[in-house]
Amino acid sequence: MKRTMKPKTSTHKRPTAIDLFSGCGGLSEGLKRAGFRVAAAVEIDPKALTTYRLNHPSVTLYENDIRQLDPEAVLADLGLERGELALLAGCPPCQGFSRLRTRNKAKSADDPRNDLVGDFLRFISVMYPKTIMMENVPALADDGRFARLCDSIKALGYSYVVNVLDAADYRVAQRRKRLILLASRVHEPKIAETRGDRLTVREALFGVGAPSATSDKLHALPERRSDAVRKLIAMIPKNGGSRTDLPVEYQLECHKKSNGFRDVYGRMAWDTVSPTITSGCINPSKGRFLHPSYNRTITLREASLLQGFPIDYRFDVSHGKEAIALMIGNALPPPFIAAHAKGLLLGINQSTLTIATRRSVTGGDE
């Protein structure tokens, strides 16, 4: 079992969380913003591990295939007993449940990543945390493995809520539909209230500046486009324009033959949210990823800001644009996670206060 262990401090006042399937750290970032102390994280991808370590150096990091990891050993490493963990959170890899893959149900059902939902349940059963958070793609709700997970946690004594939400309603500057499950055995969990004001692309990218005039290596990573593609991009109308706005003679032949995927070679608009940030966010042929004003796609720094990462979140540029784009596209938006984690933290604190009050009244005889 390979892990990076961090020195333990004597006391921790903040409730402890563990992040399974941590990726580059979006979930952990959100949990920390909500007030949790992330004690440990599990991830298998080497580049995601490097990025996580750059931004969360105090977390005990398990560099493991979670299927080979013993949850009892993790509890022992952290000095926790069964039932003491405040929050177990994670997003099992969701590519097998993605909308495009589930159009072919046979292949989707056979994707081995889908079975990692069962490992999430294995950790719940052993660790018996006070609360649980799981986030994933909406299609997971229709899979039998998710239904079994819900039935199992109910049998363990958890109350839970499930909903499909748009991250844009929680101050994330993009449309992003996600399924979220919140569960607790110490209070009745609730979905966080939505925010009435959506964060726009303009607000999220405010003050970033031009890639040519920055010391931010992530923001400055260059584009490589053919002259023909550069010319095409320059003709797309600013602030929300699309390839469909071009005269027919300038449209690509492949675009003329297809009515689908109409967002490709489209620009974002300044005063609304962006489309879902995916691993293709640096490629104009993958979606509406052109900058609202400049004749280029958004940069990786801009993509990370639209996901809700802080501007100083660190990525190792030696990993290459495609690998970093994959990490950012797969990440959980920290503001979305924080909004729901705050509710779980409030429930934990209230239950702790209630227990303490009862013990003071009864003299500890409970």
Short mmCIF file of C-alpha atoms in Angstrom, two decimals, residues 68-240:
data_model
loop_
_atom_site.label_atom_id
_atom_site.label_comp_id
_atom_site.label_asym_id
_atom_site.label_seq_id
_atom_site.Cartn_x
_atom_site.Cartn_y
_atom_site.Cartn_z
CA GLN A 68 -6.69 -2.74 -3.32
CA LEU A 69 -6.95 -0.33 -0.39
CA ASP A 70 -8.09 -1.47 3.07
CA PRO A 71 -10.36 1.13 4.73
CA GLU A 72 -9.53 -0.25 8.18
CA ALA A 73 -5.86 0.46 7.50
CA VAL A 74 -6.71 4.03 6.48
CA LEU A 75 -8.61 4.58 9.74
CA ALA A 76 -5.67 3.18 11.70
CA ASP A 77 -3.21 5.46 9.90
CA LEU A 78 -5.33 8.48 10.79
CA GLY A 79 -5.90 7.42 14.38
CA LEU A 80 -9.66 7.15 13.89
CA GLU A 81 -12.11 4.57 15.17
CA ARG A 82 -15.07 3.30 13.18
CA GLY A 83 -17.82 5.93 13.36
CA GLU A 84 -15.52 8.88 14.20
CA LEU A 85 -15.00 10.17 10.66
CA ALA A 86 -17.17 13.23 10.03
CA LEU A 87 -17.45 12.98 6.23
CA LEU A 88 -16.58 10.45 3.54
CA ALA A 89 -16.80 12.10 0.13
CA GLY A 90 -15.98 11.10 -3.41
CA CYS A 91 -16.81 10.94 -7.07
CA PRO A 92 -16.21 7.46 -8.52
CA PRO A 93 -14.90 7.87 -12.08
CA CYS A 94 -17.96 8.71 -14.13
CA GLN A 95 -16.85 8.19 -17.75
CA GLY A 96 -18.68 4.88 -17.89
CA PHE A 97 -21.92 6.66 -17.00
CA SER A 98 -21.45 9.70 -19.26
CA ARG A 99 -24.30 10.78 -21.52
CA LEU A 100 -22.53 9.85 -24.76
CA ARG A 101 -21.48 6.42 -23.49
CA THR A 102 -24.87 5.53 -22.08
CA ARG A 103 -26.38 5.84 -25.55
CA ASN A 104 -24.75 2.47 -26.07
CA LYS A 105 -26.04 0.78 -22.92
CA ALA A 106 -24.31 -2.56 -23.44
CA LYS A 107 -20.82 -1.07 -23.61
CA SER A 108 -21.56 1.37 -20.81
CA ALA A 109 -22.76 -1.35 -18.46
CA ASP A 110 -19.55 -3.31 -19.04
CA ASP A 111 -17.24 -0.39 -18.21
CA PRO A 112 -15.22 -1.61 -15.18
CA ARG A 113 -15.10 1.93 -13.74
CA ASN A 114 -18.81 1.65 -13.01
CA ASP A 115 -18.10 -0.97 -10.36
CA LEU A 116 -16.11 1.55 -8.30
CA VAL A 117 -19.44 2.66 -6.83
CA GLY A 118 -19.25 -0.62 -4.93
CA ASP A 119 -15.87 0.32 -3.49
CA PHE A 120 -17.34 3.59 -2.28
CA LEU A 121 -19.96 1.53 -0.44
CA ARG A 122 -17.25 -0.76 0.95
CA PHE A 123 -15.53 2.24 2.55
CA ILE A 124 -18.85 3.50 3.95
CA SER A 125 -19.61 0.11 5.52
CA VAL A 126 -16.23 -0.15 7.20
CA MET A 127 -15.66 3.48 8.21
CA TYR A 128 -19.29 4.23 9.15
CA PRO A 129 -18.83 8.01 8.75
CA LYS A 130 -21.29 10.48 10.24
CA THR A 131 -22.05 11.92 6.80
CA ILE A 132 -21.54 10.99 3.15
CA MET A 133 -21.29 13.00 -0.05
CA MET A 134 -21.15 11.48 -3.51
CA GLU A 135 -21.21 13.44 -6.75
CA ASN A 136 -21.47 12.08 -10.28
CA VAL A 137 -23.07 12.42 -13.71
CA PRO A 138 -26.90 12.40 -13.85
CA ALA A 139 -27.02 9.06 -15.70
CA LEU A 140 -25.76 7.27 -12.60
CA ALA A 141 -29.24 7.67 -11.08
CA ASP A 142 -30.62 5.11 -13.54
CA ASP A 143 -28.01 2.45 -12.80
CA GLY A 144 -28.77 -0.49 -10.53
CA ARG A 145 -25.47 -0.10 -8.68
CA PHE A 146 -26.50 3.33 -7.47
CA ALA A 147 -29.87 1.99 -6.34
CA ARG A 148 -28.09 -0.75 -4.37
CA LEU A 149 -25.82 1.84 -2.76
CA CYS A 150 -28.83 3.90 -1.64
CA ASP A 151 -30.60 0.82 -0.27
CA SER A 152 -27.46 -0.24 1.57
CA ILE A 153 -26.80 3.08 3.29
CA LYS A 154 -30.45 3.24 4.32
CA ALA A 155 -30.07 -0.19 5.93
CA LEU A 156 -27.01 1.15 7.78
CA GLY A 157 -29.15 3.86 9.35
CA TYR A 158 -28.47 6.81 7.07
CA SER A 159 -31.03 9.33 5.88
CA TYR A 160 -30.24 10.60 2.40
CA VAL A 161 -31.31 12.96 -0.36
CA VAL A 162 -30.50 12.73 -4.07
CA ASN A 163 -30.92 15.39 -6.71
CA VAL A 164 -29.62 16.45 -10.12
CA LEU A 165 -28.48 20.05 -9.93
CA ASP A 166 -26.86 22.69 -12.12
CA ALA A 167 -23.57 23.93 -10.68
CA ALA A 168 -24.34 27.35 -12.19
CA ASP A 169 -26.93 27.80 -9.44
CA TYR A 170 -24.13 27.64 -6.86
CA ARG A 171 -21.82 30.39 -8.13
CA VAL A 172 -19.95 28.27 -10.65
CA ALA A 173 -19.60 30.14 -13.94
CA GLN A 174 -20.71 27.27 -16.15
CA ARG A 175 -23.68 25.07 -16.91
CA ARG A 176 -22.90 21.71 -15.37
CA LYS A 177 -25.59 19.19 -14.48
CA ARG A 178 -24.51 16.84 -11.72
CA LEU A 179 -26.07 14.23 -9.50
CA ILE A 180 -25.38 14.66 -5.80
CA LEU A 181 -26.14 12.34 -2.89
CA LEU A 182 -25.99 13.66 0.68
CA ALA A 183 -26.42 11.22 3.56
CA SER A 184 -26.19 11.44 7.33
CA ARG A 185 -26.79 9.28 10.37
CA VAL A 186 -26.70 12.26 12.78
CA HIS A 187 -29.19 14.67 11.16
CA GLU A 188 -31.58 15.06 8.23
CA PRO A 189 -29.47 16.17 5.23
CA LYS A 190 -30.80 18.80 2.86
CA ILE A 191 -29.83 20.00 -0.60
CA ALA A 192 -28.23 23.44 -0.36
CA GLU A 193 -30.36 26.37 -1.43
CA THR A 194 -29.57 27.78 -4.86
CA ARG A 195 -28.12 31.24 -5.33
CA GLY A 196 -30.23 33.74 -7.22
CA ASP A 197 -27.25 35.44 -8.86
CA ARG A 198 -25.25 33.44 -11.36
CA LEU A 199 -21.54 34.07 -11.75
CA THR A 200 -20.83 35.15 -15.33
CA VAL A 201 -17.85 34.48 -17.56
CA ARG A 202 -16.94 38.16 -17.23
CA GLU A 203 -16.88 37.94 -13.43
CA ALA A 204 -14.98 34.65 -13.34
CA LEU A 205 -12.27 35.88 -15.73
CA PHE A 206 -12.03 39.42 -14.41
CA GLY A 207 -8.46 40.68 -14.22
CA VAL A 208 -6.84 37.60 -15.74
CA GLY A 209 -5.06 39.55 -18.48
CA ALA A 210 -3.55 38.43 -21.75
CA PRO A 211 -1.53 35.19 -21.97
CA SER A 212 1.27 37.12 -23.67
CA ALA A 213 1.70 39.40 -20.66
CA THR A 214 1.62 36.99 -17.74
CA SER A 215 4.04 35.17 -15.48
CA ASP A 216 1.45 32.40 -15.02
CA LYS A 217 2.86 29.46 -16.98
CA LEU A 218 -0.51 27.74 -17.13
CA HIS A 219 -2.18 30.80 -18.64
CA ALA A 220 0.70 31.30 -21.08
CA LEU A 221 0.75 27.83 -22.66
CA PRO A 222 0.58 28.56 -26.41
CA GLU A 223 -1.97 27.48 -29.00
CA ARG A 224 -1.02 25.71 -32.19
CA ARG A 225 -3.52 26.29 -34.99
CA SER A 226 -3.28 26.18 -38.77
CA ASP A 227 -3.66 29.44 -40.66
CA ALA A 228 -7.01 28.25 -41.99
CA VAL A 229 -8.37 27.58 -38.49
CA ARG A 230 -7.03 30.91 -37.21
CA LYS A 231 -8.81 32.69 -40.05
CA LEU A 232 -12.04 30.83 -39.31
CA ILE A 233 -11.86 31.70 -35.59
CA ALA A 234 -11.29 35.37 -36.38
CA MET A 235 -14.54 35.47 -38.39
CA ILE A 236 -16.71 34.06 -35.57
CA PRO A 237 -18.69 37.04 -34.14
CA LYS A 238 -17.50 38.18 -30.73
CA ASN A 239 -19.40 37.59 -27.46
CA GLY A 240 -21.39 34.45 -28.14
#
